[in-house]
Coordinates of C-alpha atoms in Angstrom, one line a residue:
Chain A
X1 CA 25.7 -29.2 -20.5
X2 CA 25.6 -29.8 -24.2
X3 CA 21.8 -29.2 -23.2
X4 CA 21.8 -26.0 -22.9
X5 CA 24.5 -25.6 -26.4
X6 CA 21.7 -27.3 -28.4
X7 CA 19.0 -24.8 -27.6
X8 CA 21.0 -21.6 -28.4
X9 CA 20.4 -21.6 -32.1
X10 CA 16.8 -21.9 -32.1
X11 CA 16.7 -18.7 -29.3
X12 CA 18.1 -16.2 -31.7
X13 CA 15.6 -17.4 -34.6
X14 CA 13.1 -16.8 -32.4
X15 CA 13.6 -13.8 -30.8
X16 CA 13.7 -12.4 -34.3
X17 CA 10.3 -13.8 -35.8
X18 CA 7.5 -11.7 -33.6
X19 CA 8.9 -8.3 -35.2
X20 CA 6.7 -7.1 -38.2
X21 CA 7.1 -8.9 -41.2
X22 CA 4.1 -7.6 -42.7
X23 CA 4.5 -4.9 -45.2
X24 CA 1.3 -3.5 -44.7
X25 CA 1.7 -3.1 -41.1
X26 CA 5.1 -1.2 -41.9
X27 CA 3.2 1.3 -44.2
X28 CA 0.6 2.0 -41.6
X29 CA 3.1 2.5 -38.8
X30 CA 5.2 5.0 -41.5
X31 CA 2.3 6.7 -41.9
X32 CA 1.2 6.7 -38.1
X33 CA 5.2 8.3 -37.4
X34 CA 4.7 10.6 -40.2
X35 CA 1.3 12.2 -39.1
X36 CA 2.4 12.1 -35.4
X37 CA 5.5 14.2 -36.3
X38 CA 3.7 16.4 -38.4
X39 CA 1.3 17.4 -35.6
X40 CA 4.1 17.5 -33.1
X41 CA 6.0 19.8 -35.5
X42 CA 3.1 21.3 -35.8
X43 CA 4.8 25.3 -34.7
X44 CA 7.2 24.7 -37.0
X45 CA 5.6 23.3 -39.8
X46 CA 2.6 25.1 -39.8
X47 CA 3.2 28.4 -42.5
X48 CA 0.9 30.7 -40.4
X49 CA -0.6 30.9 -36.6
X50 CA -3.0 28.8 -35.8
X51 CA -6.0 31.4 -35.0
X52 CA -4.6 34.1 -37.6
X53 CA -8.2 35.9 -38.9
X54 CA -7.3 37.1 -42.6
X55 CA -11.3 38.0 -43.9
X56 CA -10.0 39.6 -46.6
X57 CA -8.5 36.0 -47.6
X58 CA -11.6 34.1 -47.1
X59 CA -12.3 30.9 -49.3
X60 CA -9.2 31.0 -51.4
X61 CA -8.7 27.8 -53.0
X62 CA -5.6 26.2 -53.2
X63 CA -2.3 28.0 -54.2
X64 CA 1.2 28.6 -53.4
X65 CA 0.3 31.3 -50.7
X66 CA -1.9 28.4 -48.8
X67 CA -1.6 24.8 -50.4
X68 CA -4.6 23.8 -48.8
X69 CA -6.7 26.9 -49.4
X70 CA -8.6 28.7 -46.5
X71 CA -11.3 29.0 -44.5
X72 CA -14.9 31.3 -43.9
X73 CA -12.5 34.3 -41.7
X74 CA -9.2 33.4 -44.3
X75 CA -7.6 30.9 -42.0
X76 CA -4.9 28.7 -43.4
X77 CA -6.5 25.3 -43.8
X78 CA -3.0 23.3 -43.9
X79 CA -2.5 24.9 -40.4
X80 CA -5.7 23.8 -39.1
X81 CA -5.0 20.8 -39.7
X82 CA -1.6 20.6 -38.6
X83 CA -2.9 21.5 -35.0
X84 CA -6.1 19.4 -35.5
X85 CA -4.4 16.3 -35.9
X86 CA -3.1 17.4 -32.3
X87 CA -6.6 17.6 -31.0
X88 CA -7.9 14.8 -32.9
X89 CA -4.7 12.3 -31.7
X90 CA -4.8 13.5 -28.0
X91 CA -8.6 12.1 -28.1
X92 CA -8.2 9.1 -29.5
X93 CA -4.6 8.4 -27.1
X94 CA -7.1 10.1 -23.6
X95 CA -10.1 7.6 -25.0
X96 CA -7.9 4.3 -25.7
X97 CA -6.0 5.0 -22.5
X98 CA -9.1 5.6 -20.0
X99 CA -11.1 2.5 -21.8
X100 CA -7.9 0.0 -21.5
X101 CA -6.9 0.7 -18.1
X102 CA -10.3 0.9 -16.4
X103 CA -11.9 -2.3 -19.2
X104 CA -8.0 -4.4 -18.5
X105 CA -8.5 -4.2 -15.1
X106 CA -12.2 -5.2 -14.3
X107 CA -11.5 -7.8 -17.4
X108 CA -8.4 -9.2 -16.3
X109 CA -9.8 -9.1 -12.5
X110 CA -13.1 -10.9 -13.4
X111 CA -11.5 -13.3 -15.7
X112 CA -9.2 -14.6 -13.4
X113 CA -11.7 -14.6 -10.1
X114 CA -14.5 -16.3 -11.8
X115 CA -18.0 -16.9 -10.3
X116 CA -19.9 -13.8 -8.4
X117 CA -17.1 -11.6 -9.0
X118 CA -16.8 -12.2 -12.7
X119 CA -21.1 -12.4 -13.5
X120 CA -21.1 -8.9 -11.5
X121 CA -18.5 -7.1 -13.7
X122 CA -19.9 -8.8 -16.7
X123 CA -23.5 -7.5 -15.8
X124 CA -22.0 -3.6 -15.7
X125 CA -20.5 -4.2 -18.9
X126 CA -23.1 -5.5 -20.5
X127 CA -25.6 -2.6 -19.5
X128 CA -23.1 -0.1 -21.0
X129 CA -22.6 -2.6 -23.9
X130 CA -26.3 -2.4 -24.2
X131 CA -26.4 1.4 -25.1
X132 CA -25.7 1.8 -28.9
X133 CA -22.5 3.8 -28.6
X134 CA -22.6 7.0 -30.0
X135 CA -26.1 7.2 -29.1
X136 CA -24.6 7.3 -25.3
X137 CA -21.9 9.0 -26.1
X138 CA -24.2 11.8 -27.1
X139 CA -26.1 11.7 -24.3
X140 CA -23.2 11.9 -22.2
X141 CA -21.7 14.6 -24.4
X142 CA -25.0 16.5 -24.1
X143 CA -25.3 16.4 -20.2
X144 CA -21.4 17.5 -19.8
X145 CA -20.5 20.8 -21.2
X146 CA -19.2 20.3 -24.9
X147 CA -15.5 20.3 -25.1
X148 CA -12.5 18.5 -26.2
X149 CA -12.6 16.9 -22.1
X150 CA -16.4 16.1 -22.6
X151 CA -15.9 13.9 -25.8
X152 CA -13.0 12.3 -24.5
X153 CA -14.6 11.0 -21.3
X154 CA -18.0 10.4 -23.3
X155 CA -16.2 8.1 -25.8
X156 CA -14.2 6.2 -23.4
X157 CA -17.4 5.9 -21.1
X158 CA -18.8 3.7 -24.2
X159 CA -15.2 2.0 -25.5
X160 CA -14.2 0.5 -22.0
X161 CA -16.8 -2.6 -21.6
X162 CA -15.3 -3.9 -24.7
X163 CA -11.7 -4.0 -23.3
X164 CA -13.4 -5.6 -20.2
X165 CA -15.1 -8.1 -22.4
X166 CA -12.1 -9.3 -24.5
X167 CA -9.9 -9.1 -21.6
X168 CA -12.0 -11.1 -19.7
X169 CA -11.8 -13.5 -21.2
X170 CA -8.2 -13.8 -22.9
X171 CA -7.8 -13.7 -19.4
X172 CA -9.9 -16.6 -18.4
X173 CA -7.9 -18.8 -20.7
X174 CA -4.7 -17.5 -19.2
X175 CA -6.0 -18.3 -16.0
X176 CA -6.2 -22.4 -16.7
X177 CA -2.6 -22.0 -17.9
X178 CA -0.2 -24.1 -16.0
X179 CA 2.1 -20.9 -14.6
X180 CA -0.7 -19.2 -13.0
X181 CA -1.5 -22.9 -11.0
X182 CA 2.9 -22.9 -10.3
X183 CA 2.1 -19.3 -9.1
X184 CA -0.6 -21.1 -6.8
X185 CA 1.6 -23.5 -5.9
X186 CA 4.1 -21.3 -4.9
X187 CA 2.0 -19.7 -2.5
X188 CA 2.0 -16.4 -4.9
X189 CA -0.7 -14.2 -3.2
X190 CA -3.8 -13.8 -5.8
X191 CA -3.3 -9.9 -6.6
X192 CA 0.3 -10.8 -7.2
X193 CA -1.1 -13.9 -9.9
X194 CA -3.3 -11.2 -11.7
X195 CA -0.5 -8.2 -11.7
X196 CA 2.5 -10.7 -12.7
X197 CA 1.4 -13.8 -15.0
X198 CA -2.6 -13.0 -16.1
X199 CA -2.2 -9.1 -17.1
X200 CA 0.9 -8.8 -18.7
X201 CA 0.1 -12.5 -20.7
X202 CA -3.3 -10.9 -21.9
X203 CA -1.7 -7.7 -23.2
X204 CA -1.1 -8.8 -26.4
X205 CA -4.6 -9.3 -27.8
X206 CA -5.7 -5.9 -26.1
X207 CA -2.9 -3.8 -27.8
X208 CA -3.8 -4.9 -31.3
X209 CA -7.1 -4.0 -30.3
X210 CA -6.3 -0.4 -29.5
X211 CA -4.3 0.1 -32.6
X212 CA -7.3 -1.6 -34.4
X213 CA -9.6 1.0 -32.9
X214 CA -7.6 4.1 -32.5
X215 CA -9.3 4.9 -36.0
X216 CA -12.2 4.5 -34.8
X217 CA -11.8 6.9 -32.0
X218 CA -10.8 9.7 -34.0
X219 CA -13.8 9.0 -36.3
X220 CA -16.2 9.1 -33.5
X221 CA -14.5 12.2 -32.0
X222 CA -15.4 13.7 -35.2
X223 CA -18.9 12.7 -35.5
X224 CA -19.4 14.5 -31.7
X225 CA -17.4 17.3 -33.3
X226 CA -19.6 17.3 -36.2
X227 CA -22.8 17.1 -34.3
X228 CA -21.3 20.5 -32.1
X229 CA -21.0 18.3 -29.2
X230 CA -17.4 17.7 -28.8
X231 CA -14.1 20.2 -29.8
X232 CA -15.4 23.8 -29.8
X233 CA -15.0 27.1 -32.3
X234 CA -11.7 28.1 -32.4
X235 CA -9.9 25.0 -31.7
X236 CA -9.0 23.5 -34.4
X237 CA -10.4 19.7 -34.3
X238 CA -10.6 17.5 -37.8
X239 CA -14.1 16.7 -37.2
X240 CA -15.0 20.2 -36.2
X241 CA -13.3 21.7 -39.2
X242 CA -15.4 19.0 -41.0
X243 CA -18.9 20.4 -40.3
X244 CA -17.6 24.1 -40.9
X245 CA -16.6 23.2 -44.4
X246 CA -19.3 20.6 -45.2
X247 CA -21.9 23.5 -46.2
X248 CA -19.2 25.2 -48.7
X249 CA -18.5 21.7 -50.2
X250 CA -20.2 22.8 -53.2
X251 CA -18.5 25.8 -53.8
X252 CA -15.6 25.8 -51.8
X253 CA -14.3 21.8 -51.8
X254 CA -11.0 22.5 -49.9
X255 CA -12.5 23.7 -47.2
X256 CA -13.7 20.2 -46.0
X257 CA -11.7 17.7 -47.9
X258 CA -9.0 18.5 -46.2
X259 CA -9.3 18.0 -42.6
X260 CA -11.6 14.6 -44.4
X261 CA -8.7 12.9 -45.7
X262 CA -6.4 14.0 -43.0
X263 CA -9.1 11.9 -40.6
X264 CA -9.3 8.5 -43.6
X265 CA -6.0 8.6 -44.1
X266 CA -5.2 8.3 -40.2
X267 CA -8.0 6.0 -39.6
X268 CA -6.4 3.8 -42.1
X269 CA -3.1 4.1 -41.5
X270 CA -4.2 2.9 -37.7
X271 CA -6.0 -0.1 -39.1
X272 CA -3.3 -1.2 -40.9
X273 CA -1.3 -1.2 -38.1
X274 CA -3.8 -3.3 -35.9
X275 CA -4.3 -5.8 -38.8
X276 CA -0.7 -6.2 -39.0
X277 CA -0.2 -6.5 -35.2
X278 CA -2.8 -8.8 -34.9
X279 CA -1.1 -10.9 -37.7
X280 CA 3.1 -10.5 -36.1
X281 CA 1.8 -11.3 -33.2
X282 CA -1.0 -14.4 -33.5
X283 CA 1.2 -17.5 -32.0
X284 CA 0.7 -19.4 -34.5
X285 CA 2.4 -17.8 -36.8
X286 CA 5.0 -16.7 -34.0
X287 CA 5.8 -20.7 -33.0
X288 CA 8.0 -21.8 -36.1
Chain B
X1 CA 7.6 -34.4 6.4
X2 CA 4.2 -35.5 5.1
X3 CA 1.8 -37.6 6.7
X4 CA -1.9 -38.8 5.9
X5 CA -4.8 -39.9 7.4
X6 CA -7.9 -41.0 5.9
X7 CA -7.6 -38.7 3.1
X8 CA -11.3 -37.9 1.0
X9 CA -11.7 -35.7 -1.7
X10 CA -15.0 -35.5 -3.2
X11 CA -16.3 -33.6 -6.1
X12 CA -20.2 -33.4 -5.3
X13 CA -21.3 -37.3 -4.4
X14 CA -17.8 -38.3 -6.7
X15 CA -15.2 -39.5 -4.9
X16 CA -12.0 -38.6 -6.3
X17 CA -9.4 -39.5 -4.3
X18 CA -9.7 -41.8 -0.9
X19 CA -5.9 -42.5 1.1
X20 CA -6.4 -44.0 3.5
X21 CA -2.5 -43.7 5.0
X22 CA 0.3 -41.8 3.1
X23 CA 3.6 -41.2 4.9
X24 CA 6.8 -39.6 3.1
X25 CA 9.8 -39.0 5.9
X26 CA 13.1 -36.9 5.4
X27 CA 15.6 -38.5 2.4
X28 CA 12.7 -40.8 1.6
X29 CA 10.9 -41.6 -2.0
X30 CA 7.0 -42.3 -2.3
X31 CA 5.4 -42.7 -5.6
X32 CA 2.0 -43.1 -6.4
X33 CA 1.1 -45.2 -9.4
X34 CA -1.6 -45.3 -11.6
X35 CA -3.5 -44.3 -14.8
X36 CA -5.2 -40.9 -15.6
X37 CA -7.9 -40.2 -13.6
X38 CA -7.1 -42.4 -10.6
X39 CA -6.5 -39.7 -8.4
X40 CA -2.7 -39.1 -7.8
X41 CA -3.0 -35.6 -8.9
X42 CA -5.6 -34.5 -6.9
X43 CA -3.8 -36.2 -3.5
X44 CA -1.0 -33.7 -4.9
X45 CA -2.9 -30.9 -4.8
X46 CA -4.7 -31.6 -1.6
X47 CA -1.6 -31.6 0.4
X48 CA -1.0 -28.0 -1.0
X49 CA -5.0 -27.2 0.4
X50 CA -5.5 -26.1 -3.6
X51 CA -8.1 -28.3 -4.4
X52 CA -10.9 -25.8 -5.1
X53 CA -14.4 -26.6 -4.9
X54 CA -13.7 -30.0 -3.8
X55 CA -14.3 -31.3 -0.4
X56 CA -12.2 -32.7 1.6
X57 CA -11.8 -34.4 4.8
X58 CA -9.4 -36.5 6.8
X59 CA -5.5 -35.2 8.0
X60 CA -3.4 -33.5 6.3
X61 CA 0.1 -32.5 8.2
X62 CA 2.7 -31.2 5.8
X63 CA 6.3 -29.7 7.4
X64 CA 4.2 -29.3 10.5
X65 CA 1.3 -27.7 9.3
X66 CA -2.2 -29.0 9.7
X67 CA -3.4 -28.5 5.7
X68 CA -7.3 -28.8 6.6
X69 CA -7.4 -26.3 9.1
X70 CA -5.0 -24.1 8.4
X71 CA -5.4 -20.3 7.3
X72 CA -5.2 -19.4 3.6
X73 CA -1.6 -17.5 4.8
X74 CA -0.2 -19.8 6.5
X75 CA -0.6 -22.3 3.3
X76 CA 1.0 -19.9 1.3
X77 CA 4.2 -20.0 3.4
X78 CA 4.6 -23.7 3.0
X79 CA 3.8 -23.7 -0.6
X80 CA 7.0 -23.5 -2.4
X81 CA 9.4 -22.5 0.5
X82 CA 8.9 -25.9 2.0
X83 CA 6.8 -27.9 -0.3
X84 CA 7.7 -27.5 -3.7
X85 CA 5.6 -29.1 -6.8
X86 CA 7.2 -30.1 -10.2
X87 CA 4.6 -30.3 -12.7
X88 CA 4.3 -32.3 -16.1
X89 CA 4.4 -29.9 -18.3
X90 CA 7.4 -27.8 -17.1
X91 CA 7.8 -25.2 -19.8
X92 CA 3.8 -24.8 -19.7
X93 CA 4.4 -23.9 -15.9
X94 CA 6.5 -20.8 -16.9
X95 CA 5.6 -17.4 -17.2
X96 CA 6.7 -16.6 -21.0
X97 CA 6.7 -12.8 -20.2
X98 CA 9.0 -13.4 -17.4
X99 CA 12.4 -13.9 -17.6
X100 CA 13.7 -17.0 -15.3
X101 CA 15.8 -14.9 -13.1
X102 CA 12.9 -12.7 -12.4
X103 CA 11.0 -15.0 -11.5
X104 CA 13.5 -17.1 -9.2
X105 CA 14.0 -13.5 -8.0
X106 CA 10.3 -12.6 -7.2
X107 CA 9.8 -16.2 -5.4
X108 CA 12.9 -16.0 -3.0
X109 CA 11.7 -12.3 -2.4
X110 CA 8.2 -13.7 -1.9
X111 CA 9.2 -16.0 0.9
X112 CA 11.6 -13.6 2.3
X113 CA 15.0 -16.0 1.7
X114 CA 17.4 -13.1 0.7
X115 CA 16.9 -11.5 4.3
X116 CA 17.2 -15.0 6.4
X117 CA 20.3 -16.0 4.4
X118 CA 21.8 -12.6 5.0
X119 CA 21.0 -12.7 8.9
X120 CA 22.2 -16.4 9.5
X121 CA 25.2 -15.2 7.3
X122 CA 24.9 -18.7 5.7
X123 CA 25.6 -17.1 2.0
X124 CA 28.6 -14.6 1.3
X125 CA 27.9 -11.4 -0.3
X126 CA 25.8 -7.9 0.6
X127 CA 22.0 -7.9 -1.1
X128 CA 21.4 -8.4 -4.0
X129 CA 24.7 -10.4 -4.3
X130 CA 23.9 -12.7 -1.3
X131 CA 20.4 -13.5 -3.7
X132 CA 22.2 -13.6 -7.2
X133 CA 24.8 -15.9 -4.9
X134 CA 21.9 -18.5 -4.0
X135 CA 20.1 -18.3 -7.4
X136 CA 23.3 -19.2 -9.4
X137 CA 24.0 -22.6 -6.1
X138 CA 20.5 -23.5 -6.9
X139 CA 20.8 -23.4 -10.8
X140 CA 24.4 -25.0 -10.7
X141 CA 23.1 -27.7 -8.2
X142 CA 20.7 -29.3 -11.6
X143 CA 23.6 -28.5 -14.1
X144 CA 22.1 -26.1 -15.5
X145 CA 24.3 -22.7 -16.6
X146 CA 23.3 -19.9 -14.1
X147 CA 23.2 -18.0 -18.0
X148 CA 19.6 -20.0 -17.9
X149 CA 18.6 -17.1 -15.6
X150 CA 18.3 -14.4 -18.0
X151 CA 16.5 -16.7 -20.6
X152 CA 12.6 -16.8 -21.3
X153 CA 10.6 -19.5 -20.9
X154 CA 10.6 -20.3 -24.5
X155 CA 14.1 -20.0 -25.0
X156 CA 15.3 -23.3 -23.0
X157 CA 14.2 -27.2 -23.6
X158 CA 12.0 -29.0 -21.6
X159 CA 14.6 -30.9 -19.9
X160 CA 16.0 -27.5 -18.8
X161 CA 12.8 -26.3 -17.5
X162 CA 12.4 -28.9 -15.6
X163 CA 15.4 -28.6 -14.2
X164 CA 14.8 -24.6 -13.5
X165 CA 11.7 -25.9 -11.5
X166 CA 13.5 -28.2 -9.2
X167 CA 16.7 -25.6 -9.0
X168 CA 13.7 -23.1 -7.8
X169 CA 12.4 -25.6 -5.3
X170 CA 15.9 -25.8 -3.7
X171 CA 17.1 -22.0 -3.8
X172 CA 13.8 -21.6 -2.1
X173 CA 14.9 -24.3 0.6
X174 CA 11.9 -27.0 -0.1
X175 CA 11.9 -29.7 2.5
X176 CA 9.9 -31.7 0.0
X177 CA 9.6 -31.9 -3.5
X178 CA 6.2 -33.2 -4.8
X179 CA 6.6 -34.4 -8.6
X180 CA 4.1 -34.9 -10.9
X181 CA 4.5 -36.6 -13.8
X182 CA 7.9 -34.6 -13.8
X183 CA 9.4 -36.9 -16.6
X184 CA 6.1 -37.8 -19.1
X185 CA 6.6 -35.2 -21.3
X186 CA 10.6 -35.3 -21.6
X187 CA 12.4 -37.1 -24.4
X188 CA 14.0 -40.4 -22.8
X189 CA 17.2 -38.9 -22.6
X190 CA 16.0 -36.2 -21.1
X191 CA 14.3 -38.2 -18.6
X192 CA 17.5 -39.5 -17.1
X193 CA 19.0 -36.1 -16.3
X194 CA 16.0 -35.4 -14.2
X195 CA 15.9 -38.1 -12.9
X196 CA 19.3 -38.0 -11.4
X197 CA 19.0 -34.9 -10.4
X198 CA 16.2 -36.0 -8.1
X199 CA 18.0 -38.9 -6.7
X200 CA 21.1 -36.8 -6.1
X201 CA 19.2 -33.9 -4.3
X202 CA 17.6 -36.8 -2.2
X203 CA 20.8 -38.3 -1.2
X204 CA 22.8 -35.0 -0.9
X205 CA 19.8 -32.5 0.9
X206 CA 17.8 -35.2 2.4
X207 CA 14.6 -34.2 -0.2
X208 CA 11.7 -36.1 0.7
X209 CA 10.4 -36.7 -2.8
X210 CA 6.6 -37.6 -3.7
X211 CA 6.4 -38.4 -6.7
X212 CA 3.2 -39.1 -9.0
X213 CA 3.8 -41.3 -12.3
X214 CA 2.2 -43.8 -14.4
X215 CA 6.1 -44.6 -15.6
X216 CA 6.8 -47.7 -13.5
X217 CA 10.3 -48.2 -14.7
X218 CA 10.9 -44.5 -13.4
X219 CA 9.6 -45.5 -10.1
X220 CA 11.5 -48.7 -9.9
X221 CA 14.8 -47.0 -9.8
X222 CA 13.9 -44.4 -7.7
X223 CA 10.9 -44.5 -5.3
X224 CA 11.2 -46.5 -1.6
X225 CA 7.7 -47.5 -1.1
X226 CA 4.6 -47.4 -3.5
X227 CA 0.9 -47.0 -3.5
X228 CA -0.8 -47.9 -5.9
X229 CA -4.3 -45.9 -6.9
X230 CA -7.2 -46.6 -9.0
X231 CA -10.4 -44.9 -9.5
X232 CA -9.3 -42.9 -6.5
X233 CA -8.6 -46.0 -4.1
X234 CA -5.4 -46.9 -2.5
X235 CA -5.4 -50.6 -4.0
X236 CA -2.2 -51.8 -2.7
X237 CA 0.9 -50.2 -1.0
X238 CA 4.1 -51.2 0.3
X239 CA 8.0 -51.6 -0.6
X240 CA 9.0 -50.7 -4.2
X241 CA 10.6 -53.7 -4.5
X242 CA 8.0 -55.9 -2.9
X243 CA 5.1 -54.4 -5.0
X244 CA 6.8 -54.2 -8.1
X245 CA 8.5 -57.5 -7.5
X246 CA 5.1 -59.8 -6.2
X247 CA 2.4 -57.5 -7.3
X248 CA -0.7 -58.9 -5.1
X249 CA -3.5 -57.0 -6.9
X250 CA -4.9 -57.6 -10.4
X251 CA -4.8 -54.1 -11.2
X252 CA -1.0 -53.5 -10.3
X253 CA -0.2 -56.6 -12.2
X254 CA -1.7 -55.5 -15.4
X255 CA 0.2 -52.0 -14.9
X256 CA 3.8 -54.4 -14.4
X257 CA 2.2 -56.2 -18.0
X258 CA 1.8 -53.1 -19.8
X259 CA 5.5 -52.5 -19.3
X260 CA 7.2 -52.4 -22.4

């Protein structure tokens, strides 16, 4: 009985240690809240509608009427990119989404079955791994229609095999551990082993991944945007708003730097996240 | 509860493990004996039908069922419910996503013991209670406190996980418990708790208990008979007390002189 006395103090210190200690992580996921609610608030916040045509205010830089200027046909930049963020985040959330739960499962499935099962998913993966990725992504984005749905399923078609590969093999490990043998033991059926003890155990490395990524997402969405091949004329899209404004650069700077640093500073602020993440949540910083 | 006949597992041309006769009866203690590698933990696991890639021949009859020819279900029935294994490592054999009631939960559920103890009416209590009723039996019966249940893995010692696994194998309703290494990587201590819980469960529920150790003091105060392997061979078997007492191999004798 004193037993289980002893062990209640370290349990409390421990439960505490995984949160983020990192102060870089913190900033990043500030900045992720902040930019979320701004283009959630987006109605609200926004000082004019979204599609408003003002030609007689075309290209006015900067100024108390519109902070960040606006556009060729007199939109309110600030606005655009209010709702682009909204466009640009429901990419990257569609992309990581579709690429974790189909690359999780085939990974998880072929890291824990082994042999044929795990050389045949590996073989699909690699030939898509094989592709360089925007290159296919193109191609894809060229074949389908372009739109906002297009990119999404374009990017994801090229960001799954990595999810597959990583957890495939997190989930190999996992699968030597001794609770997925107790599971065996138990006479757990092998679905049940996979859903219960080698998916949810492999999550951890797969999440930092996404966070670590979701920058790169939006970056990518805005490279098919920039190319013409993903968010079309009028939605507003950070990448798209990027190649409108990228010919007026020289005369007209707002016009592009903008929706530019809206994109860095999200990438960023993701990265910082997934490098933190990766850091609260490696063990061996975790186990005392 | 168990019995053995000309037990061969081969890896390839490598024999592994070779028994040639292994019986464990209701309320009785077996334990194999011998160093790493000499095969006790593979005879575990072949009684269970999990020794994959490996062939195996010979008879295998565990609660009644035939282990070599039986279908892949009708393992899974026995594992656990009937035969449950205690590993070395117990906190290593633990989920750490799950909590320990869950997963005490998910087995009974698993094997269906909520519903049979509800029907023979053996446990008071509607549901969910008549479960939460044999969980907390099965946790009190190790002396552990039934608060255990909504721990994680890493929030309890080794001793108590340990204990956890042997409180699963009897809210489950094992007929046998097979034990491997179950005390090597306790504290001494430690050891002692487990070890009487064991013995009592023996005496009290008529456990059959195989146990696998290379700790011959442990098996002096607990096992009935002994067999003692190396390099996969059966090189001696008998009485505890005969074999410990007048060892009549070489090999058994130098285990008795590495005794502390």
């Amino acid at each position: 009985m004193t037993q289980t006395r002893v062990a209640e103090e370290p349990v409390r210190l421990r439960r505490t240690l995984p949160k983020i200690t990192d102060r870089f992580a913190a900033a990043g996921a500030v900045l992720i809240v902040l930019v979320l609610l701004a283009t959630i608030l987006a109605p609200w916040l926004a000082p004019y509608p979204v599609d408003r045509l003002a030609p007689v205010d075309a290209l006015l830089p900067p100024s108390g009427a519109h902070w960040f200027g606006t556009d060729k046909v007199g939109r309110d930049v600030l606005t655009r990119v209010l709702y682009g963020g909204r466009t640009s985040l429901t990419i990257a959330v569609a992309v990581l989404a579709m690429s974790a739960a189909v690359g999780v499962t085939l990974g998880v499935v072929a890291g824990y079955a082994g042999g044929w099962v795990r050389d045949t998913i590996m073989r699909v993966t690699d030939v898509f791994l094989a592709f360089p990725a925007l290159l296919l992504s193109l191609a894809l984005a060229v074949v389908l229609q372009p739109s906002v749905t297009t990119a999404i399923v374009a990017i994801a078609a090229t960001w799954w095999p990595w999810y597959a590969r990583l957890s495939a093999s997190v989930a190999a490990s996992i699968s030597t551990r001794g609770y997925v043998d107790a599971a065996r033991c138990l006479g757990v059926p092998a679905p049940m082993i996979v859903l219960r003890h080698v998916l949810p155990n492999s999550l951890t490395p797969v999440l930092v991944q996404i966070s670590l990524d979701a920058g790169g997402v939006i970056l990518t969405a805005a490279a098919l945007s920039y190319l013409g091949l993903g968010a079309q004329e009028p939605t507003a899209e950070w990448g798209l708003m990027v190649e409108q404004g990228q010919t007026l650069f020289t005369t007209n700077w707002w016009v592009v730097t903008f929706p530019g640093l809206a994109i860095l500073v999200t990438a960023f602020a993701f990265n910082v996240l997934g490098e933190g993440l990766r850091n609260a949540l490696d063990p061996r910083r975790v186990v005392k | 509860m168990i019995e053995v006949r000309d037990l061969q597992v081969r890896y390839g041309e490598r024999v592994v493990a070779s028994v040639p006769e292994l019986d464990v009866h209701a309320g009785e203690c077996v334990a194999i004996v011998g160093e790493s590698g000499s095969g006790k933990s593979t005879t575990l696991l072949a009684l269970l039908g999990l020794t994959e890639g490996a062939h195996v021949s010979g008879n295998i009859r565990v609660c009644g069922v035939e282990v070599l020819q039986a279908p892949e279900r009708r393992l899974r029935e026995i594992r656990g419910a009937r035969v449950a294994l205690v590993m070395q490592s117990p906190q290593a054999a633990l989920s750490p996503t799950t909590r320990l009631g869950t997963l005490m939960r998910r087995a009974l559920k698993l094997h269906g013991r909520g519903e049979q103890a509800a029907q023979r009416g053996t446990v008071q209590g509607d549901g969910r209670g008549k479960v939460r009723r044999i969980m907390v039996e099965a946790v009190e019966a190790v002396m552990l406190d039934p608060g255990i249940l909504r721990r994680y893995p890493h929030e309890i010692s080794g001793g108590q996980a340990q204990r956890f696994a042997i409180a699963l194998a009897i809210a489950l309703g094992a007929e046998v418990i097979l034990a491997d290494e179950p005390t090597s990587a306790l504290d001494v201590t430690v050891q002692a708790e487990v070890v009487g819980v064991l013995r009592r469960l023996r005496a009290e529920r008529g456990l059959a208990l195989l146990l696998v150790s290379h700790d011959l003091a442990l098996v002096s105060t607990i096992a009935d008979r002994v067999l003692v392997m190396k390099d996969g061979a059966v090189v001696e078997s008998g009485p505890a007390g005969e074999v410990l007492a007048e060892p009549s191999h070489p090999y058994t004798r130098e285990l008795l002189e590495a005794l502390p």
